[in-house]
Tab-separated table of C-alpha atoms in Angstrom:
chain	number	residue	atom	x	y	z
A	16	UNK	CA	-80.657	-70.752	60.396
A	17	UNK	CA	-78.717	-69.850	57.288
A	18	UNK	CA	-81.998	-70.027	55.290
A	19	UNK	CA	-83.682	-68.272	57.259
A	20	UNK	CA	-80.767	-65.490	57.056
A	21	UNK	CA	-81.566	-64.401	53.692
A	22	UNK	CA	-85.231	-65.801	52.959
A	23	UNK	CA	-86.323	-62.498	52.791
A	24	UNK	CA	-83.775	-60.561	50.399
A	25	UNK	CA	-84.213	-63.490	48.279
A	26	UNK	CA	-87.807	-63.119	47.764
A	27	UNK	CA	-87.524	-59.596	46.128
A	28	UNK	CA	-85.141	-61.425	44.017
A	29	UNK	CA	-86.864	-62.778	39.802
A	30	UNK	CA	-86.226	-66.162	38.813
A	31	UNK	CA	-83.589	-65.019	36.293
A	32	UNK	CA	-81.274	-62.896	39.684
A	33	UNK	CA	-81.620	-65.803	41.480
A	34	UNK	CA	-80.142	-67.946	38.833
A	35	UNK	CA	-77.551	-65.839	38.308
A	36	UNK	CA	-76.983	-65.519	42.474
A	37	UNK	CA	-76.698	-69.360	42.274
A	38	UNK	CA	-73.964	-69.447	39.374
A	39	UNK	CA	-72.014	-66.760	41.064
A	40	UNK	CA	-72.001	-69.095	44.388
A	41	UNK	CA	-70.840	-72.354	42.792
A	42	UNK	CA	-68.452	-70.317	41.354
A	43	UNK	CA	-67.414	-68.285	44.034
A	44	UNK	CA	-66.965	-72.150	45.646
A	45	UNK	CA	-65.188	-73.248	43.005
A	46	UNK	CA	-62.356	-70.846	43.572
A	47	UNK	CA	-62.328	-71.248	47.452
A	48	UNK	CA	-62.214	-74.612	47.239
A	49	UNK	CA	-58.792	-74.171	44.932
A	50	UNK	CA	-57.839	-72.109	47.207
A	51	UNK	CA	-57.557	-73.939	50.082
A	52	UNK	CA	-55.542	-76.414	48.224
A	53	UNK	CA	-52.177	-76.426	48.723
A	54	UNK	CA	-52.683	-74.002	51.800
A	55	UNK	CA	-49.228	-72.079	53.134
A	56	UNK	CA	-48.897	-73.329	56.432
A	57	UNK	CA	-47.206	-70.148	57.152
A	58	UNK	CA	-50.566	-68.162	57.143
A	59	UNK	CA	-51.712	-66.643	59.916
A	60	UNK	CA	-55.073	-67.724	61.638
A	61	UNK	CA	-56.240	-70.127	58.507
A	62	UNK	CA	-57.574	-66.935	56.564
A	63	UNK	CA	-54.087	-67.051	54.044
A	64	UNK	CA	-53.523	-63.812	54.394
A	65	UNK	CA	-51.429	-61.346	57.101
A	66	UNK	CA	-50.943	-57.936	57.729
A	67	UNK	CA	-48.073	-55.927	59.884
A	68	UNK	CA	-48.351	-52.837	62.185
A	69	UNK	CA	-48.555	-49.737	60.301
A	70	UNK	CA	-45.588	-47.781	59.997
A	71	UNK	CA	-47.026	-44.041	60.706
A	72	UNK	CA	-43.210	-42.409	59.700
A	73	UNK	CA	-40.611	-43.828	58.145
A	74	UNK	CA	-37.758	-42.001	60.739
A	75	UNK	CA	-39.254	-44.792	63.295
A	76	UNK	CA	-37.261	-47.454	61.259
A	77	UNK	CA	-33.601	-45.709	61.251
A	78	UNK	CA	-33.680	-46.623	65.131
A	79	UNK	CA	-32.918	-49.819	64.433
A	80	UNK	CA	-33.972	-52.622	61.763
A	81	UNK	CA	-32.827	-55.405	63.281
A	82	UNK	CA	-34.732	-55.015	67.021
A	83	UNK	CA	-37.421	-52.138	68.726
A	84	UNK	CA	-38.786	-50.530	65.062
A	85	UNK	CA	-39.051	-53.984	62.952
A	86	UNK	CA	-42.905	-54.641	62.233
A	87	UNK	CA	-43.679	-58.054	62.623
A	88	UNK	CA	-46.956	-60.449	61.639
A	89	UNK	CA	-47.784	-62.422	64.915
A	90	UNK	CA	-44.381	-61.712	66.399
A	91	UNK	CA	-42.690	-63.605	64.002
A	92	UNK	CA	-40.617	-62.177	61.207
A	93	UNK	CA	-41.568	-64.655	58.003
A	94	UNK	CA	-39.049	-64.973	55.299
A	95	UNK	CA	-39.303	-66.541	52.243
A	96	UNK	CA	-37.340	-69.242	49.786
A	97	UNK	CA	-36.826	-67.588	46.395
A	98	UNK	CA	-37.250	-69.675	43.268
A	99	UNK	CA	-36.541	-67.599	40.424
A	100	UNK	CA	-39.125	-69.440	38.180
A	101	UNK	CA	-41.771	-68.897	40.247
A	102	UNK	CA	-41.163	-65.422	42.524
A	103	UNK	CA	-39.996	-61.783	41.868
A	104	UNK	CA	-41.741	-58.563	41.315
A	105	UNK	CA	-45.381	-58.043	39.871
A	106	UNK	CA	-45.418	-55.563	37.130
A	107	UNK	CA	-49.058	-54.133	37.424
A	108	UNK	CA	-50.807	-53.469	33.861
A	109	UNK	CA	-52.171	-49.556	33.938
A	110	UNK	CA	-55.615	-50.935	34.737
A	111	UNK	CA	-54.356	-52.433	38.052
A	112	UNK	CA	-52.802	-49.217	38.856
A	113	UNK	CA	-55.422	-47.077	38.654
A	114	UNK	CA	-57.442	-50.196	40.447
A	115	UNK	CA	-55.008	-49.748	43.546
A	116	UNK	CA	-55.619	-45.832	43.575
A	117	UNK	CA	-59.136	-46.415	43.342
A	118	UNK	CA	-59.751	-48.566	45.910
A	119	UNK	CA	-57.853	-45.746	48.278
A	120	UNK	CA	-59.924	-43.107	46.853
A	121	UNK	CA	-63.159	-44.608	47.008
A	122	UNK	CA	-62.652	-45.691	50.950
A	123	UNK	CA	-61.394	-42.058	51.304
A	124	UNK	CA	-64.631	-40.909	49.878
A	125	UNK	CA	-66.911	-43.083	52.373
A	126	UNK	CA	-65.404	-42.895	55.630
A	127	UNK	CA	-67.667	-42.464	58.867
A	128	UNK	CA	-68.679	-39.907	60.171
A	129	UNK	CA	-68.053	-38.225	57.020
A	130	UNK	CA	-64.565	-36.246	56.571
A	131	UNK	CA	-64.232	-32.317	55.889
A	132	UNK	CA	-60.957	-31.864	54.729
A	133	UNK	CA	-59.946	-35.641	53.053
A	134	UNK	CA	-57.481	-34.722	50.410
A	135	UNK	CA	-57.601	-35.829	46.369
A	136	UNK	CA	-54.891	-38.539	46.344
A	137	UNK	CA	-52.911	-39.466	43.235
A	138	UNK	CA	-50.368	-41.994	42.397
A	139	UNK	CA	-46.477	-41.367	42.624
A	140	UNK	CA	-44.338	-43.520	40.732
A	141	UNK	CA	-41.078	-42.978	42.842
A	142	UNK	CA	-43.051	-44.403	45.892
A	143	UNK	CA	-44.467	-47.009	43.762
A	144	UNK	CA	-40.432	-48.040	42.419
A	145	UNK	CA	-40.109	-47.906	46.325
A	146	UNK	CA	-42.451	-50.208	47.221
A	147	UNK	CA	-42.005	-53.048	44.620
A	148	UNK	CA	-38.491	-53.240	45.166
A	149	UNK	CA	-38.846	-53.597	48.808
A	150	UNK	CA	-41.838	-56.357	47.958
A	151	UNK	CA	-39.217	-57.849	46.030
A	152	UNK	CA	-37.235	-58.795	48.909
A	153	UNK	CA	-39.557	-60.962	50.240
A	154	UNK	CA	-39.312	-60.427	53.695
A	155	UNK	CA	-42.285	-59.736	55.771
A	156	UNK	CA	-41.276	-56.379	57.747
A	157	UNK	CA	-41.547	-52.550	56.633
A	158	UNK	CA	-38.564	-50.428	55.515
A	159	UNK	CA	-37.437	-48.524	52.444
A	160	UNK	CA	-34.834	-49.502	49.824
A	161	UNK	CA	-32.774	-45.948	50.849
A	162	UNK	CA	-32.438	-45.202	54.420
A	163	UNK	CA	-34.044	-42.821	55.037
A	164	UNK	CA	-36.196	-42.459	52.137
A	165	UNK	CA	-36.469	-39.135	49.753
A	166	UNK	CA	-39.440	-38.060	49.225
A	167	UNK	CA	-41.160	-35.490	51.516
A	168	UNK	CA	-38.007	-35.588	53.497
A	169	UNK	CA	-37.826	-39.444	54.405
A	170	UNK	CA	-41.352	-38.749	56.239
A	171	UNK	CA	-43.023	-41.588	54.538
A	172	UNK	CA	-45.646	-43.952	55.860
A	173	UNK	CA	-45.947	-47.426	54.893
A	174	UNK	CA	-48.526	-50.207	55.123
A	175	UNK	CA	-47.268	-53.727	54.176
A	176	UNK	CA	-49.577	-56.944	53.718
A	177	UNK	CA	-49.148	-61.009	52.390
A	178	UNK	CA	-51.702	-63.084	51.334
A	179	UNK	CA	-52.699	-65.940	48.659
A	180	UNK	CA	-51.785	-65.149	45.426
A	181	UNK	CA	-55.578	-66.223	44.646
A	182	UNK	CA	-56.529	-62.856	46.149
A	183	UNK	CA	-57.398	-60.280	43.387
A	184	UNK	CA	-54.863	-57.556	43.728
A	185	UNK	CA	-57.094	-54.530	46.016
A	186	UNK	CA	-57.471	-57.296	48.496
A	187	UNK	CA	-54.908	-55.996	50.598
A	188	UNK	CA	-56.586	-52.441	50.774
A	189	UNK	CA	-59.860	-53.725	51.768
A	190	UNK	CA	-57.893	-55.882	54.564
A	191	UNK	CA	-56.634	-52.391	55.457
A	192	UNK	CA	-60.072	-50.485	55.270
A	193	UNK	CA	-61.298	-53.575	56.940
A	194	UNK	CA	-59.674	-52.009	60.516
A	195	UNK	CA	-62.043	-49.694	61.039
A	196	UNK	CA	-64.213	-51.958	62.859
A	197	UNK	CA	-61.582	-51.554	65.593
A	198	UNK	CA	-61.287	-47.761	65.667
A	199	UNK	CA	-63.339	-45.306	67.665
A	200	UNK	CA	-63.485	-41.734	65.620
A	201	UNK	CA	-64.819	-40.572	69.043
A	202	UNK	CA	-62.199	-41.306	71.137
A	203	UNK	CA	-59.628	-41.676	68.514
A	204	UNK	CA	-58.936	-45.103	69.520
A	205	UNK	CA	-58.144	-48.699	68.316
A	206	UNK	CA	-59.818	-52.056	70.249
A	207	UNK	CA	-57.426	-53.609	67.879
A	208	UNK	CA	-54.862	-53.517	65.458
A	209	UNK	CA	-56.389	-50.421	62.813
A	210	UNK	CA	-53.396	-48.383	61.935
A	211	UNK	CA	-53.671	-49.663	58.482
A	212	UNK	CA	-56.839	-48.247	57.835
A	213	UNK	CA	-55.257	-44.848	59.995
A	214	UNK	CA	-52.903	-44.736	56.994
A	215	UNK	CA	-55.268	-45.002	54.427
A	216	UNK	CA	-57.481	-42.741	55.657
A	217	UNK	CA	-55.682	-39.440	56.624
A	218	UNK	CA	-56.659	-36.423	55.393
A	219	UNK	CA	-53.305	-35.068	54.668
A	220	UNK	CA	-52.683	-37.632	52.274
A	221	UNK	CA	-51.172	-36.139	48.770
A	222	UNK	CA	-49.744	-39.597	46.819
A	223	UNK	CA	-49.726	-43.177	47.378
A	224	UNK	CA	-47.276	-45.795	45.320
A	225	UNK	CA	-47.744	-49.704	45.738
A	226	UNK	CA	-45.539	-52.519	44.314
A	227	UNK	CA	-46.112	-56.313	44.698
A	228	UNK	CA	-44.130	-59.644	44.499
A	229	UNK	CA	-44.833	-63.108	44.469
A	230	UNK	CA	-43.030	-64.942	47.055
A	231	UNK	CA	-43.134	-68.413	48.836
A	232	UNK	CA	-42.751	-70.200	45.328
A	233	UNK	CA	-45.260	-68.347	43.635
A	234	UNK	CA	-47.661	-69.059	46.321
A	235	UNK	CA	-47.874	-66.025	48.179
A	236	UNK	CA	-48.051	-62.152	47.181
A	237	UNK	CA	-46.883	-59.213	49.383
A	238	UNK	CA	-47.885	-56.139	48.678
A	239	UNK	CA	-46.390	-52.791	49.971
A	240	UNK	CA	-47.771	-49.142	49.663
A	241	UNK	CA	-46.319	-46.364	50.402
A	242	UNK	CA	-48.207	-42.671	51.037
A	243	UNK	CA	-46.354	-39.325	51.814
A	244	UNK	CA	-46.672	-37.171	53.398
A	245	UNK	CA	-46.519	-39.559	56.369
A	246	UNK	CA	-49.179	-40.070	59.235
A	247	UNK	CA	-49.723	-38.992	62.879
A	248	UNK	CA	-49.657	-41.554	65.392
A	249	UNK	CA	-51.800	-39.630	67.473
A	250	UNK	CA	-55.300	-38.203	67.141
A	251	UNK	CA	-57.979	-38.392	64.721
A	252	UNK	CA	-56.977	-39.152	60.978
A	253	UNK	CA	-59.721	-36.587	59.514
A	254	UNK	CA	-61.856	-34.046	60.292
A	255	UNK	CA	-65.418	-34.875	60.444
A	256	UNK	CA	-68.172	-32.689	58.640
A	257	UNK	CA	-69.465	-31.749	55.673
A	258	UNK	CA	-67.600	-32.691	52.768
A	259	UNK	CA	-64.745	-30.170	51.749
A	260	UNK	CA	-65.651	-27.584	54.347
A	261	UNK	CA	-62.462	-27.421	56.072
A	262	UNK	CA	-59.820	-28.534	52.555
A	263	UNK	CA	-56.591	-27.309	54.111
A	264	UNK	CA	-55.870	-25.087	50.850
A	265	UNK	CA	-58.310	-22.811	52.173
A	266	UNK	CA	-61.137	-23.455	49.593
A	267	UNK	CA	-63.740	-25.783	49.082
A	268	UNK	CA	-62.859	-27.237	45.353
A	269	UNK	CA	-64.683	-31.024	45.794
A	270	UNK	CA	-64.287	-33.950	43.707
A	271	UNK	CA	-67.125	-35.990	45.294
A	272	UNK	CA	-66.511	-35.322	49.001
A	273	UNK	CA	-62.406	-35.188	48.374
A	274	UNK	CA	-60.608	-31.821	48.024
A	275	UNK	CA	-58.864	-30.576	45.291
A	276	UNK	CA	-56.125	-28.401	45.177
A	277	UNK	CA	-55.656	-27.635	41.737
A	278	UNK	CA	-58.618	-26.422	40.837
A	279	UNK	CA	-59.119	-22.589	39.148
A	280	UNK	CA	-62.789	-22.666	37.925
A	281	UNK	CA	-65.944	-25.028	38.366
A	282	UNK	CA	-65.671	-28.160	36.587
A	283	UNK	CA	-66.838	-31.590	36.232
A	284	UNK	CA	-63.955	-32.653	39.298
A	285	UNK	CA	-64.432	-29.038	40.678
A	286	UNK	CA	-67.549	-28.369	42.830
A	287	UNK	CA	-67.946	-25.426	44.731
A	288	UNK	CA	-71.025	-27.036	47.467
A	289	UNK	CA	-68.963	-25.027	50.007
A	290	UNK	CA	-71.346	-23.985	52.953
A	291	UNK	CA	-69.963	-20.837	54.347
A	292	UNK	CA	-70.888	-21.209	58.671
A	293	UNK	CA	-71.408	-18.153	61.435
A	294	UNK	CA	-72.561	-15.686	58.928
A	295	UNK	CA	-69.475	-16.115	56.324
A	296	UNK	CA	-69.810	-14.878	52.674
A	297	UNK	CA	-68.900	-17.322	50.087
A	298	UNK	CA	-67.204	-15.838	46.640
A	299	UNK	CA	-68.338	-18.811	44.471
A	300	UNK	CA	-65.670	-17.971	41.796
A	301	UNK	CA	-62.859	-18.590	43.957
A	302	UNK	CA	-64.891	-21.277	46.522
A	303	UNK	CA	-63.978	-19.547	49.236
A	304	UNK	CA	-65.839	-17.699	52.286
A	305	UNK	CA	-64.732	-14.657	54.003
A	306	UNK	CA	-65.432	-14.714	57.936
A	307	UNK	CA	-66.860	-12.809	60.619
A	308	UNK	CA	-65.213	-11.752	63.277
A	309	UNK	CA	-64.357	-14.713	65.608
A	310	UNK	CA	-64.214	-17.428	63.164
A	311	UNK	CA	-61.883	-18.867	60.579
A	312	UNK	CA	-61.763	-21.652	58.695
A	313	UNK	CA	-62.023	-22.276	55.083
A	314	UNK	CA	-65.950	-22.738	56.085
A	315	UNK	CA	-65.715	-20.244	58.989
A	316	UNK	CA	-66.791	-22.780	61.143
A	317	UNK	CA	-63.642	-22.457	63.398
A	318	UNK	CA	-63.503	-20.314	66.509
A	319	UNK	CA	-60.604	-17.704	66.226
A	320	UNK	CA	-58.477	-17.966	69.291
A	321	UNK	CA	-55.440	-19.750	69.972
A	322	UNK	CA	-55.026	-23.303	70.638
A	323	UNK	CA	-51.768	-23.133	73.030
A	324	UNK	CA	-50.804	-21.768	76.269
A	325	UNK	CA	-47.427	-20.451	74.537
A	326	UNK	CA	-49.349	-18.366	72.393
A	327	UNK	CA	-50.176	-15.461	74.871
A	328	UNK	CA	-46.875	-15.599	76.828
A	329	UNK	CA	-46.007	-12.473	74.799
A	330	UNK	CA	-42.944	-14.006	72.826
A	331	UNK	CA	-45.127	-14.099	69.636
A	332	UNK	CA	-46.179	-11.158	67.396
A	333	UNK	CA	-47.495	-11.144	63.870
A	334	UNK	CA	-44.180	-10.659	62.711
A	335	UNK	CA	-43.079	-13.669	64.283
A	336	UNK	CA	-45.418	-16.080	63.112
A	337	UNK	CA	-44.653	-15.340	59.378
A	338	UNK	CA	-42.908	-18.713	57.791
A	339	UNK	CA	-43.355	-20.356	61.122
A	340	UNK	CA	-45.889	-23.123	60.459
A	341	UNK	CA	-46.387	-24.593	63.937
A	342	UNK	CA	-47.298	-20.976	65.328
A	343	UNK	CA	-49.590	-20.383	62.341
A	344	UNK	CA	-51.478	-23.468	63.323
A	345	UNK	CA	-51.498	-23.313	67.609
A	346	UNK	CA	-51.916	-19.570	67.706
A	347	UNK	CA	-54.249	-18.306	64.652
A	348	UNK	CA	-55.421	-15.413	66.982
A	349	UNK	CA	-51.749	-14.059	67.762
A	350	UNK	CA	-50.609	-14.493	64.486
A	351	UNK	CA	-53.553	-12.209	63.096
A	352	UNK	CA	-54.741	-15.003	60.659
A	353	UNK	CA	-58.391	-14.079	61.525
A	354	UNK	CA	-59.998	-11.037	63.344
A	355	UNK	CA	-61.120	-11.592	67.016
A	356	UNK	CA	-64.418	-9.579	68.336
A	357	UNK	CA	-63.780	-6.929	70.522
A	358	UNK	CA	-65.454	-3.648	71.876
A	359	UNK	CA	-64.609	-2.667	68.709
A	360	UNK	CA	-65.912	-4.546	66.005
A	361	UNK	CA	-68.576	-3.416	63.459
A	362	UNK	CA	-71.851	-4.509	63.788
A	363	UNK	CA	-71.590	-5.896	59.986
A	364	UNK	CA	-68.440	-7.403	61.126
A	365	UNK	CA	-70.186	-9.928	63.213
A	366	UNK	CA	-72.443	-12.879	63.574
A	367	UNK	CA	-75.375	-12.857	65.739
A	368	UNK	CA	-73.962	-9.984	67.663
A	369	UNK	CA	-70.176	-11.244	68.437
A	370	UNK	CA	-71.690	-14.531	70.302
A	371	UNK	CA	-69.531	-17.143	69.757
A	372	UNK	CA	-69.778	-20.928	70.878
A	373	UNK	CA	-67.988	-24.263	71.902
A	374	UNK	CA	-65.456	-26.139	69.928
A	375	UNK	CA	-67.492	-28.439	67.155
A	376	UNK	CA	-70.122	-26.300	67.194
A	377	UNK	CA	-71.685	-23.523	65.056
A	378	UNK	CA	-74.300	-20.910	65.107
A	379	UNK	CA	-77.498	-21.636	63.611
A	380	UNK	CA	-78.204	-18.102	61.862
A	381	UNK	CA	-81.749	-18.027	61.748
A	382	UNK	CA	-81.853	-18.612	65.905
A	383	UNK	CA	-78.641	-17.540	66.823
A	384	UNK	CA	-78.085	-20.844	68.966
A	385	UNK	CA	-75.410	-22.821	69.107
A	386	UNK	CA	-75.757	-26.287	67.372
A	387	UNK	CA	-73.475	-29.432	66.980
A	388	UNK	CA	-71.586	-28.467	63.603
A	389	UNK	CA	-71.456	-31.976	62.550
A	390	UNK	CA	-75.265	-32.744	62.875
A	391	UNK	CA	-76.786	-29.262	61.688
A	392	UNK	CA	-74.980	-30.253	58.244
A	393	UNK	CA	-75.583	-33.510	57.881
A	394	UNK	CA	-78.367	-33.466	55.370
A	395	UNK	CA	-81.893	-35.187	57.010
A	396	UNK	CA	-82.366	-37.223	54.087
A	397	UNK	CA	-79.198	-38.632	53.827
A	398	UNK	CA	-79.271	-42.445	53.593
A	399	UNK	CA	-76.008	-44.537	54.257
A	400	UNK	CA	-75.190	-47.517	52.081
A	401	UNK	CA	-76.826	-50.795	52.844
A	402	UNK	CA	-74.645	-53.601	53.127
A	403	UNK	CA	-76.334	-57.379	52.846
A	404	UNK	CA	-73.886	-60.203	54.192
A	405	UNK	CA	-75.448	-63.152	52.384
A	406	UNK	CA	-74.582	-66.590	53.903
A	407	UNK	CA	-74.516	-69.833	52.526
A	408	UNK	CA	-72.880	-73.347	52.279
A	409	UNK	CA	-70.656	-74.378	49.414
A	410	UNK	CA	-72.051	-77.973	48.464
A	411	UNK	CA	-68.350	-77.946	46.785
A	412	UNK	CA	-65.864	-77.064	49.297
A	413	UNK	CA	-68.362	-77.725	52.638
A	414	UNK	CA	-67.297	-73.979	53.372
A	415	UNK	CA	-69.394	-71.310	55.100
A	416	UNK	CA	-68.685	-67.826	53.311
A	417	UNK	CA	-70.091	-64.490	53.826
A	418	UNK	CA	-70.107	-62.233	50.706
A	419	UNK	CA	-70.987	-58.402	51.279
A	420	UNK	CA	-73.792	-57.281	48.688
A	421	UNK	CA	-74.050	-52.990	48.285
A	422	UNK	CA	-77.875	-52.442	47.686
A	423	UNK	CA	-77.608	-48.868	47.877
């Protein structure tokens, strides 16, 4: 059966690939084989590795550290003996740095359905001094060496994760990304634990910091990473559609699907692909569309109307809304942040005559019908990556493996 699993990727394969397949294999057996030696016994489900609940914001933990708010692995707080020859802090090189950061960014880049506002992330070295001193500790639960932390006001989220310490280091953000098998987009809902890859994956995002330690008597690593701002529990992580239509600065600066926020002119990290929707005009120098009446949205591809029965009970006015964030973002339409159609409105001022349509979707200009704002640009030739699991049997270590293959 396991022949018969990859006879046919193997054919395409020349004499000299498939040698080097088959070196890569007894090696790749070689090391899971030492691996296994040895084992912790305090691993969770034989895979030598564990992972907590996310922590979505770091207020959660001031509750209380010792009961409701600490984040466990199999309800079982693990803690470690210390051997000084053997455990403390990991020092990452620069090339492991920028390793952890680009493992974040690149899963950023790739999520499904694609995202239309995923922020540019970069690495902060006060959450980083953060994490590895709470790594240091050795104790399996999530917290912050300052109580509560201080950056972005102590509203800090916080993954946590333990494994072998014959891991390579980014295993613990593919573990992470893993969770997405377990989350819905659609519903915004997990079959399983995937707040992990939640974390990773909000759009909001600005800087992530990660510190590690070897623990267990050198046996074990647990890595921590910290990412402000910090995360909703609630609701989707991202918005889906095209890439950098809806960047929350208001313009569509890309850096291969991520926004960018500090962006003045095109560059090699600053594409303007921004698509303006509903008739919008795009100003290419700035990457930004003006709207028709009815829509906003750094793409226009937003209805303008408010999103919350206080908005129309007549305590708001323009005035009000100005430095008030959470009115800004329920009631756009009050707050004047985009022109409504009326009787009134200019012919040019309008798309398709005024007509406007349901949330997530847009009007297709040339028909003037309403289509799923998602779909309509999603380009038809797009092809998603290809991902081979190969199987086979390590003569070595009598171990069945499956090792992911990107084709393209």
């Amino acid at each position: 059966m396991i022949a018969s699993s990859i006879s046919s990727p193997l054919m395409r394969l020349t004499s000299l690939q498939k040698m080097s397949l088959l070196k890569l294999l007894i090696f790749t057996s070689i090391l899971l084989l030492g691996s296994t030696v040895g084992a912790d016994p305090l691993a969770s489900n034989g895979a030598h590795e564990r992972k907590s609940s996310a922590v979505y914001d770091s207020p959660a933990l001031r509750v209380s550290r010792r009961s409701a708010h600490r984040r466990e692995a199999d309800g079982e707080l693990r803690r470690f003996p210390r051997q000084a020859s053997d455990d403390g802090p990991l020092s990452y090189s620069p090339d492991e740095t920028r390793a952890l950061l680009d493992a974040h960014i690149e899963y950023r880049r790739n999520v499904t359905p694609s995202a239309a506002d995923m922020n540019m992330i970069v690495w902060n070295t006060e959450l980083a001094d953060m994490a590895r001193v709470w790594a240091e500790r050795c104790v399996f639960e999530h917290g912050f060496p300052t109580d509560p932390p201080e950056p972005y006001n102590g509203l800090v989220a916080q993954n946590i994760w333990m494994g072998s310490q014959s891991f390579a280091l980014t295993r613990s953000v593919t573990a992470w990304y893993n969770e997405y098998k377990d989350y819905d987009y659609a519903t915004a809902t997990c079959s399983a634990e995937c707040g992990h890859y939640r974390v990773m994956v909000f759009s909001g995002l600005e800087t992530i910091g990660c510190g590690s330690a070897n623990c267990d008597g050198g046996r074990q690593t647990l890595t921590v990473c910290n990412y402000g701002p910090s995360v909703p529990s609630r609701g989707v992580p991202y918005k889906a559609g095209p890439a950098c239509g809806l960047c929350a600065s208001g313009t569509g600066w890309c850096d291969d699907k991520l926004c960018r926020t500090d962006c003045n002119a095109a560059g090699e990290s600053c594409k303007c692909n921004l698509q303006c929707q509903n008739c919008g005009e795009l100003d290419s120098a700035q990457c930004k569309c003006t709207c028709k009446a009815g829509w906003r949205g750094t793409d226009c591809s937003e209805p303008c109307t408010n999103y919350q029965d206080y908005c129309d009970s007549g305590a708001y006015t323009p005035e009000a809304c100005v430095g008030d964030t959470g009115a800004q973002k329920d009631c756009p339409a009050t707050c004047e942040l985009c022109s409504v159609v009326s009787d009134s409105t200019a012919a040019e001022a309008k798309c398709c005559d005024g007509k406007m349509c349901d949330a997530g979707e847009v009007l297709n200009e040339s028909s003037c019908e309403c289509v799923d704002y998602v779909e309509f640009n999603t380009p038809k030739n797009a092809a998603a990556p290809v991902v081979v699991s190969w199987m086979f049997v390590s003569v070595l270590s009598g171990l069945v493996t499956s090792m992911p293959i990107l084709i393209g």
